[in-house]
PDB file of C-alpha atoms in Angstrom:
ATOM      1  CA  THR A  13     -11.444   4.556   9.478  1.00  0.00           C
ATOM      2  CA  PRO A  14      -9.918   1.044   8.213  1.00  0.00           C
ATOM      3  CA  SER A  15      -6.775   2.549   7.147  1.00  0.00           C
ATOM      4  CA  LYS A  16      -6.116   3.744  10.602  1.00  0.00           C
ATOM      5  CA  PHE A  17      -8.426   1.477  12.541  1.00  0.00           C
ATOM      6  CA  PRO A  18      -7.378  -2.676  12.083  1.00  0.00           C
ATOM      7  CA  HIS A  19      -9.863  -3.864  14.224  1.00  0.00           C
ATOM      8  CA  VAL A  20     -12.858  -1.835  12.276  1.00  0.00           C
ATOM      9  CA  ASN A  21     -10.740  -4.307   9.445  1.00  0.00           C
ATOM     10  CA  PRO A  22      -8.647  -7.193  10.866  1.00  0.00           C
ATOM     11  CA  LEU A  23      -7.578  -8.589   7.426  1.00  0.00           C
ATOM     12  CA  ASN A  24      -4.210  -9.715   7.138  1.00  0.00           C
ATOM     13  CA  PHE A  25      -2.347 -11.849   5.347  1.00  0.00           C
ATOM     14  CA  SER A  26      -2.740 -15.782   6.856  1.00  0.00           C
ATOM     15  CA  ASP A  27      -6.979 -14.194   6.736  1.00  0.00           C
ATOM     16  CA  ILE A  28      -6.631 -16.174   2.560  1.00  0.00           C
ATOM     17  CA  GLY A  29      -9.004 -17.978   2.166  1.00  0.00           C
ATOM     18  CA  TYR A  30     -10.952 -16.930   4.671  1.00  0.00           C
ATOM     19  CA  ASP A  31     -14.746 -17.004   3.203  1.00  0.00           C
ATOM     20  CA  THR A  32     -17.126 -19.261   3.449  1.00  0.00           C
ATOM     21  CA  PRO A  33     -16.405 -21.158  -0.549  1.00  0.00           C
ATOM     22  CA  GLY A  34     -12.862 -20.852   0.074  1.00  0.00           C
ATOM     23  CA  ASN A  35      -9.954 -19.333  -1.149  1.00  0.00           C
ATOM     24  CA  GLU A  36     -12.421 -17.297  -3.559  1.00  0.00           C
ATOM     25  CA  VAL A  37      -9.981 -13.892  -5.128  1.00  0.00           C
ATOM     26  CA  HIS A  38     -12.401 -11.176  -3.964  1.00  0.00           C
ATOM     27  CA  SER A  39     -12.583 -12.216  -0.363  1.00  0.00           C
ATOM     28  CA  ASP A  40      -8.788 -12.148  -0.685  1.00  0.00           C
ATOM     29  CA  GLY A  41      -8.352  -9.243  -2.581  1.00  0.00           C
ATOM     30  CA  GLU A  42     -10.325  -7.734   0.690  1.00  0.00           C
ATOM     31  CA  ILE A  43      -6.984  -8.326   2.272  1.00  0.00           C
ATOM     32  CA  TRP A  44      -4.813  -6.753  -0.517  1.00  0.00           C
ATOM     33  CA  VAL A  45      -7.333  -3.214   0.304  1.00  0.00           C
ATOM     34  CA  ALA A  46      -6.956  -2.642   4.050  1.00  0.00           C
ATOM     35  CA  VAL A  47      -2.689  -3.550   3.470  1.00  0.00           C
ATOM     36  CA  ASN A  48      -3.137  -0.664   1.001  1.00  0.00           C
ATOM     37  CA  ASN A  49      -4.623   1.158   3.462  1.00  0.00           C
ATOM     38  CA  SER A  50      -2.221   0.684   6.549  1.00  0.00           C
ATOM     39  CA  VAL A  51       0.863   1.563   3.551  1.00  0.00           C
ATOM     40  CA  ARG A  52      -1.391   4.796   2.172  1.00  0.00           C
ATOM     41  CA  GLN A  53      -1.741   5.566   6.061  1.00  0.00           C
ATOM     42  CA  ALA A  54       1.442   5.096   7.058  1.00  0.00           C
ATOM     43  CA  LEU A  55       2.489   7.594   4.317  1.00  0.00           C
ATOM     44  CA  ILE A  56      -0.026  10.567   4.515  1.00  0.00           C
ATOM     45  CA  ASP A  57       1.628  10.353   8.760  1.00  0.00           C
ATOM     46  CA  LYS A  58       4.692  10.207   7.719  1.00  0.00           C
ATOM     47  CA  TYR A  59       4.330  13.248   4.501  1.00  0.00           C
ATOM     48  CA  ASN A  60       1.246  15.769   6.588  1.00  0.00           C
ATOM     49  CA  HIS A  61       3.525  18.813   8.543  1.00  0.00           C
ATOM     50  CA  ALA A  62       5.484  19.318   5.303  1.00  0.00           C
ATOM     51  CA  PHE A  63       2.266  18.183   2.449  1.00  0.00           C
ATOM     52  CA  PRO A  64      -1.151  18.181   4.132  1.00  0.00           C
ATOM     53  CA  VAL A  65      -3.507  16.127   3.327  1.00  0.00           C
ATOM     54  CA  GLY A  66      -5.977  18.350   3.708  1.00  0.00           C
ATOM     55  CA  ASP A  67      -4.821  21.282   1.623  1.00  0.00           C
ATOM     56  CA  LYS A  68      -6.953  21.235  -1.579  1.00  0.00           C
ATOM     57  CA  ALA A  69      -5.051  23.706  -3.170  1.00  0.00           C
ATOM     58  CA  LEU A  70      -2.122  20.595  -2.964  1.00  0.00           C
ATOM     59  CA  GLN A  71      -3.730  18.210  -4.171  1.00  0.00           C
ATOM     60  CA  ALA A  72      -5.644  19.618  -6.780  1.00  0.00           C
ATOM     61  CA  GLN A  73      -2.290  20.592  -7.899  1.00  0.00           C
ATOM     62  CA  CYS A  74      -1.043  16.879  -7.481  1.00  0.00           C
ATOM     63  CA  ALA A  75      -4.303  15.609  -9.338  1.00  0.00           C
ATOM     64  CA  ALA A  76      -3.743  17.616 -12.352  1.00  0.00           C
ATOM     65  CA  GLY A  77       0.068  16.685 -12.518  1.00  0.00           C
ATOM     66  CA  GLU A  78       1.350  19.768 -12.257  1.00  0.00           C
ATOM     67  CA  LEU A  79       3.597  18.969  -8.545  1.00  0.00           C
ATOM     68  CA  PRO A  80       6.437  15.486  -9.146  1.00  0.00           C
ATOM     69  CA  SER A  81       4.679  12.951  -5.597  1.00  0.00           C
ATOM     70  CA  GLN A  82       7.562  13.922  -3.847  1.00  0.00           C
ATOM     71  CA  ASN A  83       6.399  17.530  -3.414  1.00  0.00           C
ATOM     72  CA  CYS A  84       3.197  16.033  -3.364  1.00  0.00           C
ATOM     73  CA  PRO A  85       1.301  14.525   0.453  1.00  0.00           C
ATOM     74  CA  GLY A  86       1.639  11.298   1.272  1.00  0.00           C
ATOM     75  CA  ASN A  87      -1.798   9.606  -0.517  1.00  0.00           C
ATOM     76  CA  ARG A  88      -0.526  11.090  -4.345  1.00  0.00           C
ATOM     77  CA  ARG A  89       2.976   9.460  -3.096  1.00  0.00           C
ATOM     78  CA  TRP A  90       1.231   6.427  -2.423  1.00  0.00           C
ATOM     79  CA  ILE A  91      -1.095   6.162  -5.446  1.00  0.00           C
ATOM     80  CA  GLN A  92       1.818   6.058  -7.613  1.00  0.00           C
ATOM     81  CA  LEU A  93       3.823   3.351  -5.549  1.00  0.00           C
ATOM     82  CA  VAL A  94       1.372   1.294  -6.327  1.00  0.00           C
ATOM     83  CA  PHE A  95       1.421   2.228 -10.309  1.00  0.00           C
ATOM     84  CA  ASP A  96       4.763   1.588 -10.720  1.00  0.00           C
ATOM     85  CA  ALA A  97       5.217  -1.226  -8.032  1.00  0.00           C
ATOM     86  CA  MET A  98       2.146  -2.739 -11.160  1.00  0.00           C
ATOM     87  CA  LEU A  99       5.096  -2.205 -13.716  1.00  0.00           C
ATOM     88  CA  LEU A 100       6.991  -4.052 -11.602  1.00  0.00           C
ATOM     89  CA  ASP A 101       4.924  -6.911 -11.099  1.00  0.00           C
ATOM     90  CA  PRO A 102       5.948 -10.247 -12.640  1.00  0.00           C
ATOM     91  CA  THR A 103       3.001 -12.576 -14.041  1.00  0.00           C
ATOM     92  CA  GLY A 104       0.872 -13.228 -11.623  1.00  0.00           C
ATOM     93  CA  PRO A 105       1.398 -11.678  -8.251  1.00  0.00           C
ATOM     94  CA  THR A 106       1.320 -13.342  -5.118  1.00  0.00           C
ATOM     95  CA  MET A 107       0.538 -10.556  -2.461  1.00  0.00           C
ATOM     96  CA  VAL A 108       4.255 -11.692  -1.206  1.00  0.00           C
ATOM     97  CA  ASP A 109       5.144 -10.557  -4.942  1.00  0.00           C
ATOM     98  CA  ALA A 110       3.117  -7.223  -4.673  1.00  0.00           C
ATOM     99  CA  ARG A 111       4.775  -6.248  -1.699  1.00  0.00           C
ATOM    100  CA  ASN A 112       8.458  -6.339  -2.931  1.00  0.00           C
ATOM    101  CA  SER A 113       8.084  -5.251  -5.945  1.00  0.00           C
ATOM    102  CA  MET A 114       5.985  -1.958  -4.053  1.00  0.00           C
ATOM    103  CA  LEU A 115       9.670  -1.791  -2.230  1.00  0.00           C
ATOM    104  CA  ALA A 116      11.963  -1.577  -5.043  1.00  0.00           C
ATOM    105  CA  ALA A 117       9.323   0.803  -6.160  1.00  0.00           C
ATOM    106  CA  ASP A 118       9.990   3.198  -3.740  1.00  0.00           C
ATOM    107  CA  MET A 119      14.287   2.552  -3.742  1.00  0.00           C
ATOM    108  CA  MET A 120      13.657   3.465  -7.573  1.00  0.00           C
ATOM    109  CA  ARG A 121      11.464   6.917  -7.516  1.00  0.00           C
ATOM    110  CA  TYR A 122      12.050   8.194  -3.521  1.00  0.00           C
ATOM    111  CA  GLY A 123      15.545   6.520  -3.189  1.00  0.00           C
ATOM    112  CA  GLY A 124      14.059   4.249  -0.969  1.00  0.00           C
ATOM    113  CA  ALA A 125      13.001   6.697   1.322  1.00  0.00           C
ATOM    114  CA  ASN A 126       9.743   4.971   2.886  1.00  0.00           C
ATOM    115  CA  GLN A 127      11.863   1.735   3.097  1.00  0.00           C
ATOM    116  CA  THR A 128      10.616   1.853   7.526  1.00  0.00           C
ATOM    117  CA  ALA A 129       6.965   3.035   6.555  1.00  0.00           C
ATOM    118  CA  ILE A 130       5.576   0.604   3.882  1.00  0.00           C
ATOM    119  CA  TRP A 131       8.199  -2.138   5.608  1.00  0.00           C
ATOM    120  CA  ALA A 132       6.342  -1.023   9.000  1.00  0.00           C
ATOM    121  CA  ALA A 133       1.951  -1.288   6.972  1.00  0.00           C
ATOM    122  CA  PHE A 134       2.730  -4.889   5.911  1.00  0.00           C
ATOM    123  CA  ALA A 135       4.185  -6.159   9.071  1.00  0.00           C
ATOM    124  CA  LYS A 136       1.130  -4.943  11.299  1.00  0.00           C
ATOM    125  CA  ARG A 137      -1.104  -6.630   8.326  1.00  0.00           C
ATOM    126  CA  GLY A 138       1.078 -10.089   8.150  1.00  0.00           C
ATOM    127  CA  LEU A 139       3.014  -9.367   5.240  1.00  0.00           C
ATOM    128  CA  GLY A 140       6.022  -8.708   7.230  1.00  0.00           C
ATOM    129  CA  ALA A 141       9.646 -10.021   6.032  1.00  0.00           C
ATOM    130  CA  ALA A 142       9.173 -13.685   7.212  1.00  0.00           C
ATOM    131  CA  ALA A 143       5.567 -13.811   5.052  1.00  0.00           C
ATOM    132  CA  ALA A 144       6.002 -16.499   2.431  1.00  0.00           C
ATOM    133  CA  VAL A 145       3.224 -17.918  -0.184  1.00  0.00           C
ATOM    134  CA  HIS A 146       4.077 -22.036   0.210  1.00  0.00           C
ATOM    135  CA  ALA A 147       2.473 -23.366  -3.513  1.00  0.00           C
ATOM    136  CA  THR A 148      -0.035 -25.944  -3.410  1.00  0.00           C
ATOM    137  CA  ALA A 149      -0.586 -29.080  -6.073  1.00  0.00           C
ATOM    138  CA  ASP A 150      -3.694 -28.867  -7.804  1.00  0.00           C
TER     139      ASP A 150
END
């Protein structure tokens, strides 16, 4: 699966604008999806022992909102962070902005419990601490 094996989908932040016609938002969106697959898998792996992703009853309780996300498998924690991060994003966020929003969302919701896993997943896809966005002249 792409989330476990980067060689299946090797896209990373350095591939921005990789599409044949040039910088194209849908192609760049594939990179963001690959990044999020890595973050999601990292959280699944981190919490799978205590909160198994394959536990259908637990997943159903979490999906129905019967349990807070901190009592749910990693995939549910990930999607909660995605939603929380969107509320923190600036107008027109870059991928670096969105990464920072997800890290801030983890601090706010989970007290930073997932910082290491999130940073590692972002770094694996080229969005580590040294990633930067350089403005281009229009």
